[in-house]
Short mmCIF file of C-alpha atoms in Angstrom, two decimals:
data_model
loop_
_atom_site.label_atom_id
_atom_site.label_comp_id
_atom_site.label_asym_id
_atom_site.label_seq_id
_atom_site.Cartn_x
_atom_site.Cartn_y
_atom_site.Cartn_z
CA GLU A 24 182.38 164.97 123.96
CA ALA A 25 182.28 163.06 127.27
CA GLY A 26 183.28 159.48 127.23
CA VAL A 27 181.73 156.47 128.83
CA ALA A 28 181.49 156.86 132.60
CA GLN A 29 181.73 154.07 135.07
CA SER A 30 181.26 153.83 138.94
CA PRO A 31 182.69 152.78 141.13
CA ARG A 32 186.26 152.52 140.07
CA TYR A 33 187.11 149.94 142.65
CA LYS A 34 185.11 147.60 144.70
CA ILE A 35 186.13 144.95 147.28
CA ILE A 36 183.67 142.67 148.69
CA GLU A 37 183.51 139.25 150.31
CA LYS A 38 182.26 136.11 148.67
CA ARG A 39 178.54 135.73 148.79
CA GLN A 40 177.95 139.35 149.02
CA SER A 41 176.07 141.56 146.34
CA VAL A 42 177.55 144.29 144.17
CA ALA A 43 176.31 146.56 141.47
CA PHE A 44 178.08 148.51 138.87
CA TRP A 45 176.93 151.63 136.96
CA CYS A 46 177.62 152.73 133.33
CA ASN A 47 176.58 155.93 131.53
CA PRO A 48 177.42 155.78 127.92
CA ILE A 49 178.32 158.44 125.29
CA SER A 50 175.18 160.70 124.80
CA GLY A 51 173.04 159.12 121.60
CA HIS A 52 174.71 155.84 121.67
CA ALA A 53 172.18 153.21 121.25
CA THR A 54 174.22 150.10 121.95
CA LEU A 55 175.73 149.27 125.17
CA TYR A 56 178.01 146.38 126.11
CA TRP A 57 179.36 144.99 129.51
CA TYR A 58 182.57 143.06 129.38
CA GLN A 59 184.31 141.00 131.94
CA GLN A 60 188.24 141.16 131.91
CA ILE A 61 190.19 138.71 134.01
CA LEU A 62 193.68 139.43 134.72
CA GLY A 63 195.95 138.46 131.70
CA GLN A 64 192.98 137.93 129.40
CA GLY A 65 191.25 139.95 126.77
CA PRO A 66 187.71 141.36 127.56
CA LYS A 67 184.89 138.94 127.19
CA LEU A 68 181.38 140.08 126.27
CA LEU A 69 178.71 139.40 128.95
CA ILE A 70 175.67 141.38 127.62
CA GLN A 71 174.74 143.62 124.84
CA PHE A 72 171.84 146.18 124.72
CA GLN A 73 170.31 147.85 121.79
CA ASN A 74 168.45 150.69 123.34
CA ASN A 75 166.87 149.00 126.32
CA GLY A 76 166.44 145.53 124.74
CA VAL A 77 168.81 142.65 125.07
CA VAL A 78 170.72 141.70 121.94
CA ASP A 79 172.99 139.02 123.37
CA ASP A 80 173.42 137.81 126.74
CA SER A 81 174.70 134.14 125.88
CA GLN A 82 177.88 134.69 127.85
CA LEU A 83 176.14 136.03 131.14
CA PRO A 84 176.03 133.71 134.13
CA LYS A 85 172.30 134.29 134.62
CA ASP A 86 172.22 132.48 137.99
CA ARG A 87 174.15 135.13 139.67
CA PHE A 88 174.58 138.08 137.11
CA SER A 89 171.88 140.49 135.93
CA ALA A 90 171.85 143.66 133.98
CA GLU A 91 169.33 146.23 132.92
CA ARG A 92 169.12 149.41 130.98
CA LEU A 93 166.11 151.22 131.81
CA LYS A 94 165.01 154.06 129.49
CA GLY A 95 167.78 152.94 126.99
CA VAL A 96 170.45 155.25 128.59
CA ASP A 97 172.31 154.15 131.83
CA SER A 98 172.85 150.62 132.73
CA THR A 99 173.54 148.67 135.85
CA LEU A 100 175.27 145.14 136.16
CA LYS A 101 174.74 143.32 139.39
CA ILE A 102 176.36 140.17 140.95
CA GLN A 103 174.48 138.28 143.71
CA PRO A 104 175.98 136.34 145.18
CA ALA A 105 179.64 136.96 144.14
CA LYS A 106 182.13 134.27 143.92
CA LEU A 107 185.98 134.47 144.13
CA GLU A 108 186.22 133.83 140.22
CA ASP A 109 184.22 137.01 139.69
CA SER A 110 187.38 139.11 140.68
CA ALA A 111 187.98 140.92 137.34
CA VAL A 112 187.64 144.46 135.72
CA TYR A 113 184.16 144.99 134.40
CA LEU A 114 184.18 147.29 131.43
CA CYS A 115 181.19 149.13 129.85
CA ALA A 116 181.27 150.19 126.08
CA SER A 117 178.99 152.07 123.92
CA SER A 118 178.42 152.51 120.19
CA LEU A 119 176.08 154.36 117.86
CA GLY A 120 174.34 151.13 116.79
CA TYR A 121 172.79 152.71 113.85
CA ARG A 122 173.07 151.67 110.08
CA LEU A 123 175.67 154.36 109.28
CA GLY A 124 177.75 151.97 107.27
CA GLN A 125 179.37 148.74 107.94
CA GLY A 126 182.63 150.27 109.18
CA LEU A 127 181.56 153.04 111.43
CA ASP A 128 179.94 151.23 114.61
CA THR A 129 183.13 151.63 116.70
CA GLN A 130 182.80 150.75 120.43
CA TYR A 131 184.13 153.19 122.98
CA PHE A 132 185.06 151.91 126.42
CA GLY A 133 184.85 153.22 129.89
CA PRO A 134 187.86 153.14 132.52
CA GLY A 135 186.28 149.95 134.12
CA THR A 136 185.44 148.84 137.59
CA ARG A 137 187.88 146.61 139.38
CA LEU A 138 186.26 144.14 141.53
CA THR A 139 188.17 142.01 144.01
CA VAL A 140 186.24 139.26 145.82
CA LEU A 141 187.74 137.98 149.05
CA ASP B 18 186.65 131.79 120.30
CA ALA B 19 188.74 134.72 118.91
CA LYS B 20 189.12 134.65 115.15
CA THR B 21 192.61 136.35 115.51
CA THR B 22 196.07 135.15 116.59
CA GLN B 23 198.85 137.52 117.62
CA PRO B 24 202.34 137.15 119.15
CA THR B 25 202.30 137.28 122.97
CA SER B 26 204.79 140.09 123.48
CA MET B 27 207.06 142.35 121.33
CA ASP B 28 209.79 144.87 122.15
CA CYS B 29 210.33 148.12 120.04
CA ALA B 30 213.04 150.85 120.38
CA GLU B 31 211.69 154.32 121.21
CA GLY B 32 211.50 156.35 117.96
CA ARG B 33 211.47 153.27 115.70
CA ALA B 34 208.43 151.96 113.90
CA ALA B 35 206.45 149.25 115.70
CA ASN B 36 205.02 146.41 113.48
CA LEU B 37 202.44 144.43 115.04
CA PRO B 38 201.19 141.41 113.02
CA CYS B 39 197.84 139.62 113.25
CA ASN B 40 196.45 136.69 111.50
CA HIS B 41 192.74 136.25 110.80
CA SER B 42 192.72 133.41 108.26
CA THR B 43 188.98 132.58 108.94
CA ILE B 44 187.81 136.24 108.35
CA SER B 45 184.53 136.59 106.15
CA GLY B 46 184.19 138.91 103.21
CA ASN B 47 182.12 141.69 105.20
CA GLU B 48 183.94 141.46 108.54
CA TYR B 49 186.19 144.36 109.55
CA VAL B 50 189.48 144.16 111.38
CA TYR B 51 189.54 146.65 114.45
CA TRP B 52 192.76 147.48 116.46
CA TYR B 53 192.47 148.52 119.99
CA ARG B 54 195.13 149.02 122.73
CA GLN B 55 194.96 148.89 126.53
CA ILE B 56 197.25 150.78 128.63
CA HIS B 57 197.55 149.56 132.20
CA SER B 58 194.50 150.24 134.42
CA GLN B 59 192.57 151.76 131.58
CA GLY B 60 189.77 150.66 129.18
CA PRO B 61 190.61 149.60 125.62
CA GLN B 62 191.32 152.56 123.24
CA TYR B 63 190.13 152.52 119.69
CA ILE B 64 193.07 152.82 117.14
CA ILE B 65 191.91 152.14 113.64
CA HIS B 66 189.80 149.74 111.54
CA GLY B 67 189.67 148.50 108.02
CA LEU B 68 187.98 146.14 105.62
CA LYS B 69 190.38 145.60 102.75
CA ASN B 70 192.12 148.73 101.90
CA ASN B 71 195.20 150.07 103.85
CA GLU B 72 194.13 152.76 106.22
CA THR B 73 196.03 155.58 108.16
CA ASN B 74 194.92 158.06 110.62
CA GLU B 75 196.81 160.21 113.24
CA MET B 76 197.66 157.35 115.44
CA ALA B 77 198.70 154.39 113.16
CA SER B 78 198.48 152.64 109.78
CA LEU B 79 196.83 149.51 109.11
CA ILE B 80 198.06 147.15 106.25
CA ILE B 81 195.62 144.35 105.16
CA THR B 82 196.94 141.69 102.86
CA GLU B 83 195.14 141.20 99.62
CA ASP B 84 193.62 137.80 100.70
CA ARG B 85 192.62 139.60 104.03
CA LYS B 86 194.01 136.78 106.09
CA SER B 87 196.52 138.85 108.03
CA SER B 88 197.02 142.48 108.70
CA THR B 89 199.86 144.60 110.34
CA LEU B 90 199.44 147.63 112.65
CA ILE B 91 202.11 150.16 112.18
CA LEU B 92 203.02 152.78 114.91
CA PRO B 93 205.43 154.88 112.82
CA HIS B 94 207.55 156.47 115.55
CA ALA B 95 206.92 154.57 118.92
CA THR B 96 207.19 156.48 122.19
CA LEU B 97 207.21 155.14 125.79
CA ARG B 98 203.51 155.91 126.12
CA ASP B 99 202.81 153.48 123.27
CA THR B 100 203.70 150.62 125.77
CA ALA B 101 200.24 148.68 126.00
CA VAL B 102 198.59 145.54 125.13
CA TYR B 103 197.52 145.82 121.52
CA TYR B 104 194.30 143.70 120.45
CA CYS B 105 193.49 142.75 116.85
CA ILE B 106 189.74 141.98 116.67
CA VAL B 107 187.43 140.73 113.89
CA ARG B 108 184.09 142.25 114.18
CA VAL B 109 181.22 139.88 113.76
CA GLY B 110 177.63 140.15 113.40
CA THR B 111 175.19 142.48 111.53
CA SER B 112 174.21 146.20 112.21
CA GLY B 113 172.76 146.52 115.61
CA THR B 114 174.19 143.24 116.74
CA TYR B 115 177.97 143.77 115.95
CA LYS B 116 180.22 142.38 118.52
CA TYR B 117 184.06 141.98 119.12
CA ILE B 118 185.83 138.75 120.26
CA PHE B 119 189.04 139.77 121.85
CA GLY B 120 191.98 137.41 121.96
CA THR B 121 194.78 137.84 124.40
CA GLY B 122 196.55 140.55 122.41
CA THR B 123 200.18 141.42 121.99
CA ARG B 124 202.06 143.23 124.87
CA LEU B 125 204.14 145.84 123.30
CA LYS B 126 207.00 147.29 125.29
CA VAL B 127 208.70 150.29 123.94
CA LEU B 128 212.29 150.56 125.22
CA ALA B 129 214.13 153.70 125.84
#
């Protein structure tokens, strides 16, 4: 089966500009996650969707970051305006999200988008 | 905050077993341990998970102590392609709201 797709793979922008990232999860996966990974650190969850509803956005800097998942499939993450500290890899992941049993809700990650803010 | 602690880095000779430890002393009774690895410039890749029994798949084995406060990921015959950052994660939440809290992982270098 196809994996999680993300685009673009790389993006360079200047501070105060806007940027958007796109994610297409694995077919049939109800739950979608966006993570931010700063160099040398583990991924940090920004927002989690169950179908098209937000489950957790407690770590999302809402003054500049926004995300949507229209129709419960694809998702976009936007930063407006970007700051230097937003330079990171943005990872999208998806999982089935159903009550299959406690151990089966494995997350599968896309390749990420590397953002550089100058 | 991450619920796991791991050594920052480890080396392993090619062909030998790589044993990666993880402490998760505050784990709750229904929380699973997941292991992922991240090869440079790629997204994290799922390896294995477990609750309290030891688990094995085609990639690795997971040994969980009886008190569940620590675990070890075993790569039985490490190859150069196993060089990566390995993350031990305790999955928190409930069905539909599960989430991973990543730590900084262990950087494994497999030496020729």
